[in-house]
Short mmCIF file of C-alpha atoms in Angstrom, two decimals:
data_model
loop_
_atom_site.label_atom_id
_atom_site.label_comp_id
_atom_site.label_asym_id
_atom_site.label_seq_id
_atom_site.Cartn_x
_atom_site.Cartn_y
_atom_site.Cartn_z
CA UNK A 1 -1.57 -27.61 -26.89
CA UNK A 2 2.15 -27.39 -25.22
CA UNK A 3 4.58 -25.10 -26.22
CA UNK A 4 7.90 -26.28 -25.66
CA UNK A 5 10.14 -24.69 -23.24
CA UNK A 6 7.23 -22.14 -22.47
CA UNK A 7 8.02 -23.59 -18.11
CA UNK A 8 11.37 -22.17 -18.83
CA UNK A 9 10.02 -19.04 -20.06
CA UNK A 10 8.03 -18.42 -16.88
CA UNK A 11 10.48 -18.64 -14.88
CA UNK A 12 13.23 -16.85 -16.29
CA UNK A 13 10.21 -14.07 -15.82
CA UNK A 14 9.44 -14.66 -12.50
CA UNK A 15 13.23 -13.91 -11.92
CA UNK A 16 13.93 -11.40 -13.82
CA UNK A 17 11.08 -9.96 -12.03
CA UNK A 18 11.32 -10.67 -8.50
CA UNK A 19 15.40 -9.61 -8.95
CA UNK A 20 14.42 -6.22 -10.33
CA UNK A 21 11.87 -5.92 -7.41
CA UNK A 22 14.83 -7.27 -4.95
CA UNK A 23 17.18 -4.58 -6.50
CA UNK A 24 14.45 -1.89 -5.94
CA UNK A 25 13.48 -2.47 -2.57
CA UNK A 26 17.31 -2.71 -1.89
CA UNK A 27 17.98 0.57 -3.48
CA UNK A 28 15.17 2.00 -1.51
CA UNK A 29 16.53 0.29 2.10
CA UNK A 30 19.61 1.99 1.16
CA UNK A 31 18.29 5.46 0.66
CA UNK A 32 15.85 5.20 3.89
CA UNK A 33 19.07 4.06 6.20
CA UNK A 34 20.64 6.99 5.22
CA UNK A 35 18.07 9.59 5.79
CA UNK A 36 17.31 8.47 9.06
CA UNK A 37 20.74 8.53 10.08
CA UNK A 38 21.01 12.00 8.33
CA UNK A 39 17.72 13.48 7.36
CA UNK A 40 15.80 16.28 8.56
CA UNK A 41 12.45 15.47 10.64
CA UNK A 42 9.16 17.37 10.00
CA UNK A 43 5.53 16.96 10.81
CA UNK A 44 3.25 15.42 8.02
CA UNK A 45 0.18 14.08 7.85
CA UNK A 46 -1.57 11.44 6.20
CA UNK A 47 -3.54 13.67 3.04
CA UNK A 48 -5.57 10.56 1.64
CA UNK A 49 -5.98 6.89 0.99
CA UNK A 50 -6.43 5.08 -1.99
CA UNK A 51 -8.24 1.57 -2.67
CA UNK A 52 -7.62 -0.59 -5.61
CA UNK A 53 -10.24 -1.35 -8.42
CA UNK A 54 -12.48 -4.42 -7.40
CA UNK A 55 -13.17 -3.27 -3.63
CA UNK A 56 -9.94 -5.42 -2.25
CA UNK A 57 -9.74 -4.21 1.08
CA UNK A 58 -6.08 -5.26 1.17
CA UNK A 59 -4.94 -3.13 -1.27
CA UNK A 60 -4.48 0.18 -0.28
CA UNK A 61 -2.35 3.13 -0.75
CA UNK A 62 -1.24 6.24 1.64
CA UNK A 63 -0.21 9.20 0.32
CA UNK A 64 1.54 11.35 3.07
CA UNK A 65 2.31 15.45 3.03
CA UNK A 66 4.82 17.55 4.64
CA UNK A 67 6.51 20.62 4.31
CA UNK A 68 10.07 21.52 4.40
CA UNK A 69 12.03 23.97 5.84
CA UNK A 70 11.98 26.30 3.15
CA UNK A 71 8.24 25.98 3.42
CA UNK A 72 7.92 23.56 0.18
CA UNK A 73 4.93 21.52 0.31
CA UNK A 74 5.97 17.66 -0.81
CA UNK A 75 4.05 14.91 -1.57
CA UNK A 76 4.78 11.37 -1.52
CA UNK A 77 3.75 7.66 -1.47
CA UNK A 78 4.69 4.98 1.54
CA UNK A 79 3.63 2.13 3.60
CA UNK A 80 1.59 2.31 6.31
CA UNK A 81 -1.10 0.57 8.32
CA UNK A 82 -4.19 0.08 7.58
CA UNK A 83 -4.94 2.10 10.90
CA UNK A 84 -3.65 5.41 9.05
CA UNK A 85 -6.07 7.02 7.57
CA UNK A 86 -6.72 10.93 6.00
CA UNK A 87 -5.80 12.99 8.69
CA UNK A 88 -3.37 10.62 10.78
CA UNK A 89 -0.29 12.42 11.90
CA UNK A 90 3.08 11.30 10.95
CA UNK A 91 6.51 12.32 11.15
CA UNK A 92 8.12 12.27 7.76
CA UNK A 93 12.51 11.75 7.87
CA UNK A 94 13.65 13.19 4.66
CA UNK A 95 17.30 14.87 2.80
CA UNK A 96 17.03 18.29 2.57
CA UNK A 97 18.34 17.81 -0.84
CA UNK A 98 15.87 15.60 -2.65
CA UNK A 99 12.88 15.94 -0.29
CA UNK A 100 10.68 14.22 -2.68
CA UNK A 101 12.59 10.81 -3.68
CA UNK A 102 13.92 10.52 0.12
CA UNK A 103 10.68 11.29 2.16
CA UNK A 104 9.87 8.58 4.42
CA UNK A 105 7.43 7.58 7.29
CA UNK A 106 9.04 7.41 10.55
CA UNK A 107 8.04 7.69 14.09
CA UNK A 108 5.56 6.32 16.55
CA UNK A 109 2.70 3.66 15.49
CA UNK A 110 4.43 2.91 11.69
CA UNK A 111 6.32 -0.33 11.44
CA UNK A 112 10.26 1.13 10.93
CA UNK A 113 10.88 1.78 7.85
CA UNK A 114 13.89 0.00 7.31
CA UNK A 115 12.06 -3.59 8.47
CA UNK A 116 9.66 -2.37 5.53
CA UNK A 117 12.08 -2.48 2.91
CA UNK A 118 14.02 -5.34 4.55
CA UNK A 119 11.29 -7.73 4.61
CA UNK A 120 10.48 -6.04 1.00
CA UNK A 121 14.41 -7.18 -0.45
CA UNK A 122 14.23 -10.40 1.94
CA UNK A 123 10.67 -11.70 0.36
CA UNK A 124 11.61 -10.95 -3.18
CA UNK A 125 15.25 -12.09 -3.29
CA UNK A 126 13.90 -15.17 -1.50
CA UNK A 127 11.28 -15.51 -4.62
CA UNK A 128 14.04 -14.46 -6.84
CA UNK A 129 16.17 -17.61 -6.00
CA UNK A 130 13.31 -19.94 -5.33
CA UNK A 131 12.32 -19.50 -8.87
CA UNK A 132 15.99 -19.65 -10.16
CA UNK A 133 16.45 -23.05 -8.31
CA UNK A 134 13.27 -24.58 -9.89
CA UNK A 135 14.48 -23.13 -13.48
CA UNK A 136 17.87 -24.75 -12.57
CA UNK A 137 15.87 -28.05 -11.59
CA UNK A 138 14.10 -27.73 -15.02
CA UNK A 139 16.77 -27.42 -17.44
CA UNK A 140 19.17 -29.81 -15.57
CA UNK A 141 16.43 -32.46 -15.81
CA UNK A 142 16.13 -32.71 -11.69
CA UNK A 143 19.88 -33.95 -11.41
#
C-alpha cells in the first residue's frame, strides 16, 4: 500500500534534519574558531571511551578532562581518533568563561578542530541541499 505524498514527507525530513545538523555544526565551528584564537590552553587527558550498543567498532565516543585555572575539574565530549584511548594526553583550548560548552581538543596528533566541524557543516549542508533538490525534482514533476 502507497501513501500519497509520503516521498515528499521524507524528504522535507531529511532536510529539516540535515539543516538543523548544518546549523549545529556551524554554531559549533563558530565557537571553536574563537577559542582558539582566544582561549586559554591546559593539559587534559583522555578519561574514557565509549562504544555503541551492537559492538560497532566505528562508533565510538571520547570523553576528555581538564582542569582550569581556578582548579575546576571539567568534563566534556569531542572527536578524536580512534588512536586515543583512556589515558591519552591532550591539550584542551577552552574560554575561561564557559569552560564547559567551549572546551575543545587541540594540539598534536588530533585532526584540527576547526576541519572537524568544517567537514561536519560541509557534509550536512551538502546533504541538506541534495535532499532539497530531489524534493524540488519531486514536486516540480522533474521539469
Amino acid at each position: 500500500m502507497e501513501v500519497p505524498g509520503a516521498g515528499y514527507v521524507v524528504l522535507a525530513l531529511l532536510v529539516a534534519l540535515f539543516g538543523t545538523l548544518a546549523g549545529r555544526y556551524a554554531g559549533r565551528l563558530v565557537t571553536v574558531a574563537r577559542v582558539l584564537r582566544r582561549g586559554v590552553r591546559a593539559g587534559g587527558e583522555c578519561v574514557r571511551v565509549e562504544t555503541e550498543p551492537y559492538g560497532r567498532s566505528d562508533a565510538r565516543r571520547h570523553f576528555f578532562a581538564f582542569r582550569t585555572a581556578d582548579g575546576t575539574q571539567v568534563e566534556f565530549e569531542d572527536l578524536a581518533g580512534a588512536s586515543t584511548v583512556r589515558g591519552t594526553p591532550v591539550t584542551v583550548t577552552y574560554d575561561p568563561r564557559d569552560p564547559q560548552g567551549t572546551a575543545t581538543v587541540a594540539g598534536r596528533g588530533s585532526w584540527s578542530p576547526l576541519l572537524q566541524s568544517l567537514a561536519l557543516v560541509a557534509g550536512c549542508g551538502m546533504a541538506a541541499l541534495g535532499f532539497a533538490v530531489l524534493l524540488y525534482v519531486e514536486i516540480s514533476g522533474g521539469k
